[in-house]
mmCIF file of C-alpha atoms and ligand atoms in Angstrom:
data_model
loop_
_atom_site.group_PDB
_atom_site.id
_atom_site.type_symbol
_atom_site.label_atom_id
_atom_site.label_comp_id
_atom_site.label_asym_id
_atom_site.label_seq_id
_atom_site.Cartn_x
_atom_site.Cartn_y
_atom_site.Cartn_z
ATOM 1 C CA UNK A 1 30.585 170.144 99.981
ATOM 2 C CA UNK A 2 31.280 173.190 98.029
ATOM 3 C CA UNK A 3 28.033 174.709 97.733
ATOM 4 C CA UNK A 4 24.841 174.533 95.361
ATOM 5 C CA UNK A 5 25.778 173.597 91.963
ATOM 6 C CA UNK A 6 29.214 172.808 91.565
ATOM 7 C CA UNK A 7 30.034 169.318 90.899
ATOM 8 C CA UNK A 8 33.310 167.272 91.588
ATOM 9 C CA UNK A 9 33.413 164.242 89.243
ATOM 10 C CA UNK A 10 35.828 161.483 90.839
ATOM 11 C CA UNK A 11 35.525 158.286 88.893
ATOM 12 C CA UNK A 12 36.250 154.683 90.435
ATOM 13 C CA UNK A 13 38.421 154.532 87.056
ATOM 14 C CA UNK A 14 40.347 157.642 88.221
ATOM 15 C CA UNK A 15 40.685 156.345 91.632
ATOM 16 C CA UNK A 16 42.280 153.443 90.925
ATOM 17 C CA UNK A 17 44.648 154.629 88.518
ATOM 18 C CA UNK A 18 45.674 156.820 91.138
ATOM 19 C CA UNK A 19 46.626 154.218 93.527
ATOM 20 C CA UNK A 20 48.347 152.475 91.020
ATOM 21 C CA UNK A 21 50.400 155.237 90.527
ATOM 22 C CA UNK A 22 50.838 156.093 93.868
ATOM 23 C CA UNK A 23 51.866 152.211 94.372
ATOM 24 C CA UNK A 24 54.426 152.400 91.902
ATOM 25 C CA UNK A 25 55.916 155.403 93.316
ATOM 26 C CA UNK A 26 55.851 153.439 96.469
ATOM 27 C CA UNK A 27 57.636 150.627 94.555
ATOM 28 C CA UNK A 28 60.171 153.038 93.152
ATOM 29 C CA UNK A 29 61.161 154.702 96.071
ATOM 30 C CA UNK A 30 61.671 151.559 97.796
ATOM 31 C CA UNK A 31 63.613 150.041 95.229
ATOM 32 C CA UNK A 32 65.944 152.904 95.022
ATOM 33 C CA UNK A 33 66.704 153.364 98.913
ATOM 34 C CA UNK A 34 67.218 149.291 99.011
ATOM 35 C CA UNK A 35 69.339 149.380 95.614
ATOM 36 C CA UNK A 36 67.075 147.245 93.670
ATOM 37 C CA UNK A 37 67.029 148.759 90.838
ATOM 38 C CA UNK A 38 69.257 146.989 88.079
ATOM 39 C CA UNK A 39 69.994 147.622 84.707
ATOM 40 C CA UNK A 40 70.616 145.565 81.403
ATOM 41 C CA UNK A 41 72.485 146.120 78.698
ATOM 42 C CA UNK A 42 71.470 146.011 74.648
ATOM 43 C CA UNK A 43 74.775 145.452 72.028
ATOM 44 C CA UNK A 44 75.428 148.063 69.597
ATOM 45 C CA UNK A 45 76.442 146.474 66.585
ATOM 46 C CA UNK A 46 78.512 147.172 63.181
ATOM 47 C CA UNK A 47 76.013 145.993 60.479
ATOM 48 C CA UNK A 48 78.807 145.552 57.946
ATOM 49 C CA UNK A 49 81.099 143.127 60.297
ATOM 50 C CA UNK A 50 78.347 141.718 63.520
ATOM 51 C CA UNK A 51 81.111 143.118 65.782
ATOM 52 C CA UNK A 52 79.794 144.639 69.001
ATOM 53 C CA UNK A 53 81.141 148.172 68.921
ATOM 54 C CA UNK A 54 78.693 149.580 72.039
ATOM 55 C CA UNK A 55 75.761 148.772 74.745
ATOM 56 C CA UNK A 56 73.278 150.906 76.026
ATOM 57 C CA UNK A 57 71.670 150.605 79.738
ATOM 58 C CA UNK A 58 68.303 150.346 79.934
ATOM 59 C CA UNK A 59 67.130 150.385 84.116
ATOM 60 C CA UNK A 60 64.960 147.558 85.059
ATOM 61 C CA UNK A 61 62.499 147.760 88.127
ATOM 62 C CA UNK A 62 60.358 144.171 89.058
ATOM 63 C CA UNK A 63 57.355 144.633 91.204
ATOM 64 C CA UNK A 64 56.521 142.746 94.401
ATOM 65 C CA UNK A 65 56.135 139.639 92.375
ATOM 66 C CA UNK A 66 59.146 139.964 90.739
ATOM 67 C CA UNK A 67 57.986 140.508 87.302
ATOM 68 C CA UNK A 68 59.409 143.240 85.502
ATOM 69 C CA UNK A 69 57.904 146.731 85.165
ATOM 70 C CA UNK A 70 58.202 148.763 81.945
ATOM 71 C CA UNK A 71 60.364 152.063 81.999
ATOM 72 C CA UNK A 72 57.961 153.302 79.797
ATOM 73 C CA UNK A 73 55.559 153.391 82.888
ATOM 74 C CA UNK A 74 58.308 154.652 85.843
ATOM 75 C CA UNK A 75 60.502 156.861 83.614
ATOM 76 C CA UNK A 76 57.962 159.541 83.204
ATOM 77 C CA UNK A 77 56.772 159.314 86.615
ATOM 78 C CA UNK A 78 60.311 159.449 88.120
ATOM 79 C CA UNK A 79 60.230 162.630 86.117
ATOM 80 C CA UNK A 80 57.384 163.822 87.613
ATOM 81 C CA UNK A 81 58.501 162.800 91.454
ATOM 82 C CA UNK A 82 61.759 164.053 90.710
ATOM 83 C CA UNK A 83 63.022 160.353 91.906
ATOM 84 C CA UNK A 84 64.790 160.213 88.173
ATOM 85 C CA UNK A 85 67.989 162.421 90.023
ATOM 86 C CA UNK A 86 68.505 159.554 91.894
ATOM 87 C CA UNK A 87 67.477 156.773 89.805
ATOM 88 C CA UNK A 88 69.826 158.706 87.027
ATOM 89 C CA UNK A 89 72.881 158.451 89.211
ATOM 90 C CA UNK A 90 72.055 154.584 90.141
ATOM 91 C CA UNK A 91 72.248 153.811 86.766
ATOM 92 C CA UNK A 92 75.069 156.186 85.684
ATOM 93 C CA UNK A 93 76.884 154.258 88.327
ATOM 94 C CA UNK A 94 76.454 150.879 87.901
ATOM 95 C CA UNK A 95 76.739 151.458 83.778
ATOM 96 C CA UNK A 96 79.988 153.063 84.640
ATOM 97 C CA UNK A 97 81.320 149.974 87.060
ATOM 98 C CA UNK A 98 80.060 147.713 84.226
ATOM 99 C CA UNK A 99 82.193 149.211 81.682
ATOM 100 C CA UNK A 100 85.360 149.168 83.866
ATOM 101 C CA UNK A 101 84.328 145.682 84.744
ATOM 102 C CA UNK A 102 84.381 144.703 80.453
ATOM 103 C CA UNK A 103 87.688 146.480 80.072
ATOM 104 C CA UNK A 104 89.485 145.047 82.586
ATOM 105 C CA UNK A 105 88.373 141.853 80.756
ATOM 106 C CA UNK A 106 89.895 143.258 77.873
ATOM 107 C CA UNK A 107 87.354 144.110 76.058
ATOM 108 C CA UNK A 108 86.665 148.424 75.158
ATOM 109 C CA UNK A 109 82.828 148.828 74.694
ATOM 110 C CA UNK A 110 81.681 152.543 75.031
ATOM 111 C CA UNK A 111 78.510 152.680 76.664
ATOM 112 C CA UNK A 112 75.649 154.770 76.618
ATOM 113 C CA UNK A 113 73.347 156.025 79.301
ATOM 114 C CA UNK A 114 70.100 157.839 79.040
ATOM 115 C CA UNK A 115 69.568 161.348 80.717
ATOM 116 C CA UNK A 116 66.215 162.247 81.110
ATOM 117 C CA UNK A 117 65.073 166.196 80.353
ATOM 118 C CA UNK A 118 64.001 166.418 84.219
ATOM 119 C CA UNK A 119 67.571 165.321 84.550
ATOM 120 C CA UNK A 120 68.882 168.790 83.236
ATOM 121 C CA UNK A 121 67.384 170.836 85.842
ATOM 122 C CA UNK A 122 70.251 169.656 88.275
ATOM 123 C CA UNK A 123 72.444 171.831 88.597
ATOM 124 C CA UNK A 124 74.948 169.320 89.505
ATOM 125 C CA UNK A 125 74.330 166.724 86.797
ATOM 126 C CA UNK A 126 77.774 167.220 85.559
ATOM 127 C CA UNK A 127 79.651 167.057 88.877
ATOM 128 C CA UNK A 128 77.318 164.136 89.207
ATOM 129 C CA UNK A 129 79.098 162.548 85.817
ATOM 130 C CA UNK A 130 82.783 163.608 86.328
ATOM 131 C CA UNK A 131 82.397 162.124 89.917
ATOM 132 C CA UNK A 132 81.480 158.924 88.420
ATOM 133 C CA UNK A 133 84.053 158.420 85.888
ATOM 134 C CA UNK A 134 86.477 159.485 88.650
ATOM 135 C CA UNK A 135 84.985 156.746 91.142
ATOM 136 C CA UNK A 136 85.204 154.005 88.804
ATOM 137 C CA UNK A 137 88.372 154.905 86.888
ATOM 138 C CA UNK A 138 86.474 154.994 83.884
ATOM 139 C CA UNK A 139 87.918 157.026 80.455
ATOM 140 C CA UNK A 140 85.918 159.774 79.769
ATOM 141 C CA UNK A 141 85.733 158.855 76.333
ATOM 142 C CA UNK A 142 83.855 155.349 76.802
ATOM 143 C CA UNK A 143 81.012 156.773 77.680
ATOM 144 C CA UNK A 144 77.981 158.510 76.091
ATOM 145 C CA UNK A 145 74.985 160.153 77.410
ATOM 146 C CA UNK A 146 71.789 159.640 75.411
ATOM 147 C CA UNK A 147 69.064 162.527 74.843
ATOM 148 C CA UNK A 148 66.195 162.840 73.596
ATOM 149 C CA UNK A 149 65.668 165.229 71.089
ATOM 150 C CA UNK A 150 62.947 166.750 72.492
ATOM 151 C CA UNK A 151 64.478 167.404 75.772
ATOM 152 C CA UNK A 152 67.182 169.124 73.597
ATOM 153 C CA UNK A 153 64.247 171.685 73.039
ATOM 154 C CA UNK A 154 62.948 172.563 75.922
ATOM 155 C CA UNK A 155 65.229 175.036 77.009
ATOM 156 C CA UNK A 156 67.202 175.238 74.019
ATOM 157 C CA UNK A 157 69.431 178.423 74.906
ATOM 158 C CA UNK A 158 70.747 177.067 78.222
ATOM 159 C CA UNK A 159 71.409 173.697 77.034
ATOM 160 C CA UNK A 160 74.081 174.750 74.707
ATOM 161 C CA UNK A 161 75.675 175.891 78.078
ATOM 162 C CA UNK A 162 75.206 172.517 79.580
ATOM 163 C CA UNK A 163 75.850 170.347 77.022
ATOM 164 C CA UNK A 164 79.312 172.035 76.485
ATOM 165 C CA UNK A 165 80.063 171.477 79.989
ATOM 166 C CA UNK A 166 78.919 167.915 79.718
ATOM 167 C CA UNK A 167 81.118 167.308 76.430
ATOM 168 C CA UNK A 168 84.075 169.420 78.059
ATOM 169 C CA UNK A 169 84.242 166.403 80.382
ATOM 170 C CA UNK A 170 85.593 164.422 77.444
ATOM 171 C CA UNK A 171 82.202 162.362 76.735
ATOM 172 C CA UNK A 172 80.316 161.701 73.901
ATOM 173 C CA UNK A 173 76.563 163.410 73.274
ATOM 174 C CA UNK A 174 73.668 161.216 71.715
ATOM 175 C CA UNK A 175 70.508 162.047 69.658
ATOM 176 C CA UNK A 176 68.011 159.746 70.929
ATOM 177 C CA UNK A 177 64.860 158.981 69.359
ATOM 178 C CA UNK A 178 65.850 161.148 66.158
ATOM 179 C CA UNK A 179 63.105 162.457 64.413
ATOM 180 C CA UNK A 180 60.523 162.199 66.534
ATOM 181 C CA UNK A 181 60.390 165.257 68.372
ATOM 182 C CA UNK A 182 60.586 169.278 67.070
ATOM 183 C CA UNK A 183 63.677 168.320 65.286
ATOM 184 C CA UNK A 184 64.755 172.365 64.391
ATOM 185 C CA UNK A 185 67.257 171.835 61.953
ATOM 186 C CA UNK A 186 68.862 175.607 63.101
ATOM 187 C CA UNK A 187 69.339 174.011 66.854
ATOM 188 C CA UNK A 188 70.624 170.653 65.605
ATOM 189 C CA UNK A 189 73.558 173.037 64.208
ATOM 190 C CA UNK A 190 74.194 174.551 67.311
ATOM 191 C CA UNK A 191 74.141 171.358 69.478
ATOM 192 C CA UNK A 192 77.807 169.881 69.138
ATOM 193 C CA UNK A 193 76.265 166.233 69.597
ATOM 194 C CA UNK A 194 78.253 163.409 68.154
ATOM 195 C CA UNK A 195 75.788 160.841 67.388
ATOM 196 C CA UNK A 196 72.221 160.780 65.880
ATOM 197 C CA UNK A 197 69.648 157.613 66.767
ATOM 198 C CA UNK A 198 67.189 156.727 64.193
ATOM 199 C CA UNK A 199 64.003 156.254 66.085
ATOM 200 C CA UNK A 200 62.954 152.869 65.704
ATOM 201 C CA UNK A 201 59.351 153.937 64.394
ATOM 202 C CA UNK A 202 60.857 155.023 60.955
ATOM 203 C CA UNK A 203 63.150 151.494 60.842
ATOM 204 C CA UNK A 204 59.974 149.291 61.927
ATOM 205 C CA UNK A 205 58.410 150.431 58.310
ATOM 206 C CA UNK A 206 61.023 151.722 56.231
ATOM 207 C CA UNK A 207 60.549 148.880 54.005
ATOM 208 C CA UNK A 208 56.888 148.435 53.733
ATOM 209 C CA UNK A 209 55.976 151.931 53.979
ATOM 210 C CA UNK A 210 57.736 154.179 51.332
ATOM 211 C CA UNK A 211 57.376 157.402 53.255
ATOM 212 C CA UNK A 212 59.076 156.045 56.386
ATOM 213 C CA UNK A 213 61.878 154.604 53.927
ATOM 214 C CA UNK A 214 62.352 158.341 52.527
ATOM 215 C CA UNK A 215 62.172 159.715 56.203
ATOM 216 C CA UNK A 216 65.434 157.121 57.034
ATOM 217 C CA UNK A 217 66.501 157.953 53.605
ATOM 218 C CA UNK A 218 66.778 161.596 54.790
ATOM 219 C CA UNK A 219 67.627 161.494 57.928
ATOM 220 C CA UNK A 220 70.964 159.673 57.339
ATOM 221 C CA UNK A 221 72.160 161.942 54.929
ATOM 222 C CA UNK A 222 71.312 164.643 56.957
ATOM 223 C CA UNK A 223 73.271 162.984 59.739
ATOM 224 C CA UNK A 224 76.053 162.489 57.200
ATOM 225 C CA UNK A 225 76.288 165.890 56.124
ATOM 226 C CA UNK A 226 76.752 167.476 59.953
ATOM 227 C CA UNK A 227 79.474 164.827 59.992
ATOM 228 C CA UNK A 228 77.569 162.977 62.443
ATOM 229 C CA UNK A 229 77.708 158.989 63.698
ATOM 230 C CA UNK A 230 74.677 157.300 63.077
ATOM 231 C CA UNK A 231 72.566 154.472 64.536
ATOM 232 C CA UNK A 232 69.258 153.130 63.782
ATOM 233 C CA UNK A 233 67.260 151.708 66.913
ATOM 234 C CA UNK A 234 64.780 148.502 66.243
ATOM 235 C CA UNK A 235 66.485 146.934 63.884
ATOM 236 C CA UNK A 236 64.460 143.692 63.762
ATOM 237 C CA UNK A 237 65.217 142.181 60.586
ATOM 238 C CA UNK A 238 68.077 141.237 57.977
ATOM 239 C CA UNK A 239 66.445 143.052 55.197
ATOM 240 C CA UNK A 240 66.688 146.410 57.274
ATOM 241 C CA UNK A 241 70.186 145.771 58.098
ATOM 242 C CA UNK A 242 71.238 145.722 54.362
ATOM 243 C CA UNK A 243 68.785 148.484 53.726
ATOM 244 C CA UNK A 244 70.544 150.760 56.310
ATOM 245 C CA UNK A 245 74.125 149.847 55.308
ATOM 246 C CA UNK A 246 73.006 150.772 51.435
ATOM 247 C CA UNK A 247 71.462 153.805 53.036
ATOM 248 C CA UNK A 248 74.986 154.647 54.737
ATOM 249 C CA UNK A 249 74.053 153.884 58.253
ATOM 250 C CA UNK A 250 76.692 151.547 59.522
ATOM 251 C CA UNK A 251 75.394 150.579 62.983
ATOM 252 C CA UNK A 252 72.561 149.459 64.234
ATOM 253 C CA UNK A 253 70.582 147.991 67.121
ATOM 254 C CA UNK A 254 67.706 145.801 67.828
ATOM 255 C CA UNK A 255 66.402 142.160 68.251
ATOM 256 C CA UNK A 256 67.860 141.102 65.296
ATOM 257 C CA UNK A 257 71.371 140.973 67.202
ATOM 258 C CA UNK A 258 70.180 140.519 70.294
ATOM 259 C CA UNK A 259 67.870 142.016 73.537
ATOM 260 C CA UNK A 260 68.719 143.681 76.105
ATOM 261 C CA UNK A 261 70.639 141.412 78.345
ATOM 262 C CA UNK A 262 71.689 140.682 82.162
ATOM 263 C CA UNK A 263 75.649 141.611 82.934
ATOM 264 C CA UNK A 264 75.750 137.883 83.239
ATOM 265 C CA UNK A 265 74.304 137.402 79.915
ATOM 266 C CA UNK A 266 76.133 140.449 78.371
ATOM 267 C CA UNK A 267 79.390 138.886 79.385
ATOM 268 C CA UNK A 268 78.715 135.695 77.357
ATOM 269 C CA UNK A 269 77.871 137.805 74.216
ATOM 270 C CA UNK A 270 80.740 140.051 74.251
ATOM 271 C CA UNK A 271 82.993 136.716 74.788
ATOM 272 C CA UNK A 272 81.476 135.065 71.311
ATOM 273 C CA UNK A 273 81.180 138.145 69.600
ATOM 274 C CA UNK A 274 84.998 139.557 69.962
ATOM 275 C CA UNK A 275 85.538 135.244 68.858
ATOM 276 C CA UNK A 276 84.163 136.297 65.434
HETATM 277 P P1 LIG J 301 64.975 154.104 74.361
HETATM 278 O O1 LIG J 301 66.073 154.860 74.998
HETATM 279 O O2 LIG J 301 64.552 154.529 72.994
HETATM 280 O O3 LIG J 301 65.448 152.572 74.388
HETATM 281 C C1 LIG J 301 65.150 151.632 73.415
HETATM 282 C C2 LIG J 301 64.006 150.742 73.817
HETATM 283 O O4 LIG J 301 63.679 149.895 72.723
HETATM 284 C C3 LIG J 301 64.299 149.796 74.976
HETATM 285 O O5 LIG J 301 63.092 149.596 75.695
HETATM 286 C C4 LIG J 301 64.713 148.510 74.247
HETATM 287 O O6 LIG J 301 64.529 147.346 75.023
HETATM 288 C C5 LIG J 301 63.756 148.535 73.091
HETATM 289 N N1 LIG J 301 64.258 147.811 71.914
HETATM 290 C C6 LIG J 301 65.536 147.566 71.572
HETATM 291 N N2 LIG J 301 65.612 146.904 70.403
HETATM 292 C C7 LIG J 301 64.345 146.730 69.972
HETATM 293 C C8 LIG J 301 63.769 146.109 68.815
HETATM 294 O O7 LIG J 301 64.439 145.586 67.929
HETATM 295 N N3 LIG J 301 62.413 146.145 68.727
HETATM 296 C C9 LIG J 301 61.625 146.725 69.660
HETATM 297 N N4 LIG J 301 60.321 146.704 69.490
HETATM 298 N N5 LIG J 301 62.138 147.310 70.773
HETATM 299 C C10 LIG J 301 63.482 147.311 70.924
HETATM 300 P P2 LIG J 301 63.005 149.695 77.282
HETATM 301 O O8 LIG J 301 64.222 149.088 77.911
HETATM 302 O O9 LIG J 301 61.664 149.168 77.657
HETATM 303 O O10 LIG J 301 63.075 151.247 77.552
HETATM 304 C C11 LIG J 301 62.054 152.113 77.120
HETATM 305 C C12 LIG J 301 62.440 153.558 77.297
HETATM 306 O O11 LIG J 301 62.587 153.875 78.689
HETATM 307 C C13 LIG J 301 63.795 153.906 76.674
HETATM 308 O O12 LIG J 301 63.658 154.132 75.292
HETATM 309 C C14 LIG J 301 64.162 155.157 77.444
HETATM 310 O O13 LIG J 301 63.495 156.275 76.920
HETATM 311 C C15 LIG J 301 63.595 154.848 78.828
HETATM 312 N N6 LIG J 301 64.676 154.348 79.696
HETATM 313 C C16 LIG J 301 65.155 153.098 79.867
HETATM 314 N N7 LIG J 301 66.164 153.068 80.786
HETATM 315 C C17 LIG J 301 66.337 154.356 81.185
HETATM 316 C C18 LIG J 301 67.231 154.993 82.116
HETATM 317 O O14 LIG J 301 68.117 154.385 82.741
HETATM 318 N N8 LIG J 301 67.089 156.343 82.253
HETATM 319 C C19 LIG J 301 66.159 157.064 81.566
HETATM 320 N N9 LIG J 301 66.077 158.396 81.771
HETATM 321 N N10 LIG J 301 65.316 156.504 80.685
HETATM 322 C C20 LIG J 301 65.411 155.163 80.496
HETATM 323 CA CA1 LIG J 302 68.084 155.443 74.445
HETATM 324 CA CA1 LIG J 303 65.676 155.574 71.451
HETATM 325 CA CA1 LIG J 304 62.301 155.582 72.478
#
């Protein structure tokens, strides 16, 4: 159709991975204009005493046949739709009602949400934030926004500016997925984060793989030294726990303590776990 020699390749294999898409879009946009989007919530716990001392949401979407889709698949397209402002706030909110919900029961667990870089180019995502805590009563102080490192970078100057105004609120800032991205040591200065999250690729190994145990090695006491909290994501096994604690990470999270669970389910391990 567009002349003598010019060729438009459009595979079957391209085709259908563009419905798919297209059909999980569908799925998401649906799911966010019925509220059926629901989120579960992973303990963060003190390696040296098994106490919970956090939880993270992580947003769950099922498909039509009620089997769960990965984030890992909807995040990045959410991104790209520019559904993840609303799918942010969804979560925000519910994570927010959940916490009120767990200190009302008399129990204080901070929790953290994730903020996606596409996230950052609202204008309003801190009005967004303050609104929340304001809606649902919720101290300032319980709760932390998680963020990946590399969305730190993209537009480094003007996220100083909006991280201040996020952490002016009273919240708490979170390196997620530390050591994965451009890490620039010079930025990591000027960001006035409070927490740094080992990225569960350098736990996985660190004690099979000697490099990945000097890369956890280094990060903490790089952590330690900006006077920084740390965490280390994916922690699977005993042996890492006791690795990380002689390392000087004191917290942790991962399948050894437990998955990411329903409220329902949270509920019952936050009863047991305060029993300890
Ligand atoms: P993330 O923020 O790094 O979250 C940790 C992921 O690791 C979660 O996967 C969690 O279920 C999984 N995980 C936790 N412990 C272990 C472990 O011991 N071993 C292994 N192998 N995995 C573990 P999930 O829930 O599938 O989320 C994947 C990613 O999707 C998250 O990575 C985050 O980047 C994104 N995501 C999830 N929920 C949200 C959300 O509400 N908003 C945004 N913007 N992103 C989200
Ligand atoms: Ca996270
Ligand atoms: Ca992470
Ligand atoms: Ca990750």
């Amino acid at each position: 159709q567009e002349g003598r020699n010019r060729f438009c390749f459009f595979s079957h294999d391209l085709e259908s991975s563009l419905m798919e898409r297209h059909h999980l879009e569908t799925r998401l946009r649906k799911a966010l204009i019925n509220d059926e989007l629901f989120v579960h919530y992973q303990p963060k716990i003190d390696l040296q005493t098994n106490i919970i001392i956090g939880a993270e949401a992580l947003v769950r979407l099922a498909n039509d046949e009620g089997e769960l889709i990965s984030p890992a698949e909807f995040i990045p397209l959410a991104e790209e739709s520019g559904l993840i402002i609303m799918l942010g706030k969804q979560v925000l909110n519910k994570a927010c009602a959940e916490a009120k919900r767990w200190l009302e029961m008399g129990h204080t667990i901070p929790i953290s949400v994730n903020v996606a870089a596409a996230q950052f180019a609202d204008p309003d995502l801190a009005g967004m934030i303050k609104k929340a805590l304001l809606d649902h009563n919720l101290p300032a102080h319980l709760l932390e926004l998680e963020i990946t490192e590399t969305a730190l970078m993209i537009d480094a100057a003007d996220m100083q500016n909006k991280l201040s105004e996020l952490i002016s609120l009273g919240i708490k800032i979170a390196i997620d997925d530390f050591g994965t991205g451009y890490s620039s040591l010079a930025y990591l200065k000027k960001f006035n984060v409070d927490v740094m999250k080992i990225d569960m690729s350098f736990v996985k190994d660190m004690l099979n793989n000697k490099h990945d145990y000097e890369i956890v090695k280094t990060i903490i006491s790089l952590g330690k030294s900006m006077g920084l909290v740390l965490i280390a994501e994916g922690v699977e096994t005993k042996e890492q726990s006791h690795a990380l604690v002689e390392l000087g990470c004191f917290m942790g999270q991962g399948y050894l303590f437990s998955r990411p669970l329903n409220s329902t389910d949270f509920e019952a391990f936050i009863s047991q776990s305060s029993k300890c």
